[in-house]
Amino acid sequence: MLAEFGYGILLVSFIVTLYSGFAAVIGVRNKSASLVESARRAQLLTFPLISIAAGTLIYLLVNNHFEVSFVYEVTSRSMPTYLKVTAWWGGQAGSMVFWAWLLAVFTSAVTIRKWERDIEFLPWVIVVSSVTLAFFLGMVVVFENPFTRYWSMNGSVVTSMFAPSSAATVFTPQDGQGLNPLLRHPGMVIHPPMLYLGFVSFVIPYAFAMAALITGRNDDRWIRITRRWALWAWLFLSLGLVLGGRWAYDVLGWGGYWGWDPVEIAAFMPWLTGTAFLHSVMIQEKRGMLKQWNMILIILTYALVIFGTFLTRSGVLSSVHAFANSPIGPWFMTFVFLTLIASIALVIKRWPDLRGETEMKSLLSREALFLLNNLLFLGVLVICFWGVIYPLISELFTGQKVTVGPPYYERATGPLFAGLLFLMAVAPLSAWGHSTLQTLGRAIWKSAAIAVAATVAIFFTYTQNVYALIGFFLVALVLSATTHEILRGAMARQKAQSENFFIALGRLMGRNRRRYGGYIIHISMALMAIGILGIEIFQVQTQGQLSAGESLDIGGYRVEYREVAQWDNVPQEVNYTRAVVGVYRGDKYLGELYPRKDMYFSGQPMSIPGQYSTLRDDLYVLLVDWEPISSTSATFKIYVNPLVNWLWIGAVTFLLGLAFAAWPDRDPADEPVRRKVHAGNRQTSAAD
Amino acid sequence: MKQLLKNRTLRVTFYAFLLAALMLVTFTTVFAQDTTPTDDEVNAIAKQLYCPVCENTPLDVCPTEACHQWRELIRQQLAEGKTEEEIKQYFVDNYGARVLSEPPRTGLNWLVYILPPVLILAGAFILFRSFREWSKPKAVESGEGPEEEAGTSSDDEYIARLEQELKNRK
């Protein structure tokens, strides 16, 4: 009964969404205020409707309604209630409802708050959002229905929404399969919603961009309205990526945080275009340039968000057959393709209106360096996209299955990331409009000298590896240039306002949070780069079988095997094997670690490493194998991951910096608009 | 400083020792084929291969029983005196090119390596051309007015003022 109710509500939401989109288009076309208002109300109605459907699904999940196939697939009786609730996004059907729900929430937030102010855009925002929402709801209603039930008919069990015949009765399995234990980790419980928050938030700037194109308004109004949406989207996407990395490091047991897996890359790609977008919109705000380019970036981001949503859940890029067999695969691709074509067509139509208001003056100006930054980000995107897609192309055309793995991505993206680090140090020092080698050199020489000194010190004390030295030099350059820039501003203000240095620093940063939040993010990126360089270049590993009392030496550590114990945890449906090892550094005893191997009764294994973590390095011990009865010996795989903690420290400060930049105060859309730049020629009329 | 030097000497000794040990190991595997290769030698090769049946899992970290046996197979082949290349080739012959972490550089696969750099260079070229295009009209008004340096928003004016203060101070 509840399942039918939930499905019915989804169906109603789908119809209401379609109505909302059509009513908005016709309302604007016919200048009918009442029809537009009706569209808005229909849009606002989608939020409570999808909430009720989602609530129904959660009720079914929490109360063990295993006759619903989705509930059977992602929960089991033994799971705690909070995990049953979060199982909502633990499978494809549920996560698509979640996606749709978020979009309904965000669109409602936009239309409810500033309806009067943004009335010129909002009907079209409703249209774009409704098209997207209708697509997801359509997928859910037709192909990925979370309310489908099991029916027993003539002795066999079939899956169907409604009774397949009058003789069929609802079949309720005793217990569900339960959520994949790998996904029960707290990091994995909040990782998907963070990623989805990021994905869905990017739909809002896209919707406003399309509205701007359709209405023909060619100034930066849409960017100002959605600046904060884009920043928050970027924040959540980044948080999602970081959580995913940390989860992999803690649970997957391969001594790393990022494996260049297609699923990871799928979430990374919209981040790349989103990052490029956040940088290049500044040029439009300050200089009125790059309007066409910003449109293209937000369109790409939207397309990659839809593509990423699809990939992260279904993993259908594993083979051509998996793709062809997935009921939603072709639909997703068609949707991405059509929206891309439609959006690009709009950009082309408005192309002449979107000309820049000013000219590019110098190759070293801030806007020129930002463009270079965009080129590098898109370069990384091209590598990622091509690497993810190529195995399919190969299989399709030659029948040969190939893997595009980490060595490929690392070699290809390495130089681009190095270039990005360099720009991160230099670009903030260059001036808008005009810079010369001289002005830039004057601004940076002190920082460069510090970076050179640091690199020389690293050369003599830490490493002679050329790649590492280049990397550390760039990191040092970013750190010193950015810190210098912050201090210079604070000192100037201290002098000018006769304030205490720290008050001056605080006020300076507080008055221009986007700029200084950005600097904190740059510093964090440099810190993260330290961790990445450390683990990529200096990671060492060893493996060996040890009898009690024996030890393995690696990277200055000694790991001594003591014992191993094994027991069942029946309520959790898991068998633990836990080893005890003693860790020494030189002669100094550091304590015990407990690497574990969890074997779930379902047959899913999970390796939990024992970690001894310092700023210098992580000792990461995995229990690989053991003798079941005697427990006299066990095999361990041990990694030493130098500097990896800087990655996590950088990730935390990165998120803080981002929150600092994005924290609400005055709405950017209400700020005074940039004064018109009088470049003298090709002034387009933006004010009408 | 002394401590540091000592550590450094220690480390150098350690690496020298490691190198010697490694050479010894290689030496023994080549000439004394009956010694069992160590886990590290097996992993060194397994790390470069992908599990033939899982999705995107390197062979050295794959937890399945099948992979465990494949690693034993590598050990056995090492013990037989096969080289790294021969073992990798064995896996390619038996399970296809997908066991390699990168597509082999043959035929269509060259596209993987060529397309991204070509696209990036094309992007750079377009960007450079656009710069030239943009900066052409500038020739008339290339007077380097210092007021050009700062942007026009209130933020930048503020910073420009700060910078002016800074200059005056010196």
Tab-separated table of C-alpha atoms in Angstrom, chain B residues 15-130:
chain	number	residue	atom	x	y	z
B	15	TYR	CA	70.504	2.629	1.089
B	16	ALA	CA	73.884	1.273	0.087
B	17	PHE	CA	73.077	-1.827	2.055
B	18	LEU	CA	69.635	-2.037	0.479
B	19	LEU	CA	71.142	-1.691	-2.969
B	20	ALA	CA	73.683	-4.377	-2.235
B	21	ALA	CA	70.949	-6.617	-0.902
B	22	LEU	CA	68.827	-5.955	-3.945
B	23	MET	CA	71.681	-6.760	-6.285
B	24	LEU	CA	72.347	-9.888	-4.321
B	25	VAL	CA	68.699	-10.864	-4.614
B	26	THR	CA	68.643	-10.266	-8.364
B	27	PHE	CA	71.861	-12.135	-8.653
B	28	THR	CA	70.514	-15.091	-6.736
B	29	THR	CA	67.207	-15.203	-8.610
B	30	VAL	CA	69.023	-15.251	-11.888
B	31	PHE	CA	71.633	-17.779	-10.974
B	32	ALA	CA	70.072	-19.815	-8.233
B	33	GLN	CA	66.634	-20.551	-9.483
B	34	ASP	CA	65.508	-22.603	-6.546
B	35	THR	CA	65.203	-19.719	-4.058
B	36	THR	CA	61.650	-18.492	-3.506
B	37	PRO	CA	61.171	-14.910	-4.662
B	38	THR	CA	60.102	-12.550	-1.887
B	39	ASP	CA	56.706	-10.903	-1.603
B	40	ASP	CA	58.295	-7.580	-2.486
B	41	GLU	CA	59.631	-8.909	-5.765
B	42	VAL	CA	56.250	-10.368	-6.599
B	43	ASN	CA	54.457	-7.133	-5.696
B	44	ALA	CA	56.866	-5.067	-7.749
B	45	ILE	CA	55.526	-6.816	-10.814
B	46	ALA	CA	51.944	-7.244	-9.612
B	47	LYS	CA	51.792	-3.485	-9.015
B	48	GLN	CA	52.197	-2.909	-12.741
B	49	LEU	CA	49.407	-5.301	-13.630
B	50	TYR	CA	45.670	-5.085	-13.213
B	51	CYS	CA	43.396	-7.790	-11.910
B	52	PRO	CA	42.098	-9.496	-15.082
B	53	VAL	CA	38.577	-9.944	-13.726
B	54	CYS	CA	37.893	-7.042	-11.359
B	55	GLU	CA	37.212	-3.439	-12.275
B	56	ASN	CA	40.242	-1.162	-11.971
B	57	THR	CA	42.038	-3.024	-9.220
B	58	PRO	CA	45.824	-3.320	-9.350
B	59	LEU	CA	46.915	-6.904	-8.882
B	60	ASP	CA	49.176	-6.188	-5.903
B	61	VAL	CA	46.325	-4.891	-3.730
B	62	CYS	CA	43.441	-6.988	-5.028
B	63	PRO	CA	42.035	-8.962	-2.088
B	64	THR	CA	40.311	-11.757	-4.001
B	65	GLU	CA	41.435	-15.365	-3.912
B	66	ALA	CA	41.890	-15.391	-7.681
B	67	CYS	CA	44.364	-12.533	-7.455
B	68	HIS	CA	46.154	-14.296	-4.657
B	69	GLN	CA	46.709	-17.197	-7.045
B	70	TRP	CA	47.847	-14.895	-9.825
B	71	ARG	CA	50.420	-13.438	-7.488
B	72	GLU	CA	51.592	-16.969	-6.718
B	73	LEU	CA	51.825	-17.513	-10.449
B	74	ILE	CA	54.136	-14.511	-10.702
B	75	ARG	CA	56.234	-15.940	-7.882
B	76	GLN	CA	56.453	-19.267	-9.642
B	77	GLN	CA	57.478	-17.677	-12.921
B	78	LEU	CA	60.053	-15.544	-11.146
B	79	ALA	CA	61.433	-18.685	-9.577
B	80	GLU	CA	61.642	-20.203	-13.036
B	81	GLY	CA	63.884	-17.311	-13.967
B	82	LYS	CA	61.503	-15.376	-16.197
B	83	THR	CA	62.094	-11.665	-16.532
B	84	GLU	CA	59.625	-8.970	-15.612
B	85	GLU	CA	58.836	-8.338	-19.273
B	86	GLU	CA	58.239	-12.008	-19.952
B	87	ILE	CA	55.849	-12.301	-17.037
B	88	LYS	CA	53.905	-9.228	-18.090
B	89	GLN	CA	53.761	-10.571	-21.619
B	90	TYR	CA	52.450	-13.867	-20.267
B	91	PHE	CA	49.567	-12.049	-18.589
B	92	VAL	CA	48.836	-9.997	-21.711
B	93	ASP	CA	48.818	-13.141	-23.854
B	94	ASN	CA	46.447	-14.912	-21.517
B	95	TYR	CA	44.138	-12.162	-20.334
B	96	GLY	CA	44.407	-9.401	-22.902
B	97	ALA	CA	45.820	-5.896	-22.887
B	98	ARG	CA	43.497	-4.813	-20.090
B	99	VAL	CA	45.878	-6.266	-17.486
B	100	LEU	CA	48.367	-3.497	-18.326
B	101	SER	CA	47.973	-0.219	-16.481
B	102	GLU	CA	48.236	1.676	-19.758
B	103	PRO	CA	47.107	0.771	-23.273
B	104	PRO	CA	49.975	-0.745	-25.298
B	105	ARG	CA	51.349	1.747	-27.813
B	106	THR	CA	49.984	0.154	-30.936
B	107	GLY	CA	47.385	1.004	-33.554
B	108	LEU	CA	44.370	2.927	-32.354
B	109	ASN	CA	45.809	3.137	-28.866
B	110	TRP	CA	48.167	5.871	-30.011
B	111	LEU	CA	45.126	8.113	-29.842
B	112	VAL	CA	45.247	7.919	-26.046
B	113	TYR	CA	48.697	9.410	-26.046
B	114	ILE	CA	48.396	11.834	-28.914
B	115	LEU	CA	44.964	13.394	-28.634
B	116	PRO	CA	45.246	15.209	-25.270
B	117	PRO	CA	48.566	16.951	-26.057
B	118	VAL	CA	47.276	17.903	-29.514
B	119	LEU	CA	44.099	19.371	-28.012
B	120	ILE	CA	46.000	21.224	-25.322
B	121	LEU	CA	48.446	22.650	-27.835
B	122	ALA	CA	45.546	23.645	-30.064
B	123	GLY	CA	43.967	25.361	-27.061
B	124	ALA	CA	47.227	27.161	-26.343
B	125	PHE	CA	47.470	28.226	-29.971
B	126	ILE	CA	43.912	29.561	-30.010
B	127	LEU	CA	44.573	31.375	-26.758
B	128	PHE	CA	47.747	32.928	-28.135
B	129	ARG	CA	45.994	33.998	-31.308
B	130	SER	CA	43.218	35.557	-29.275
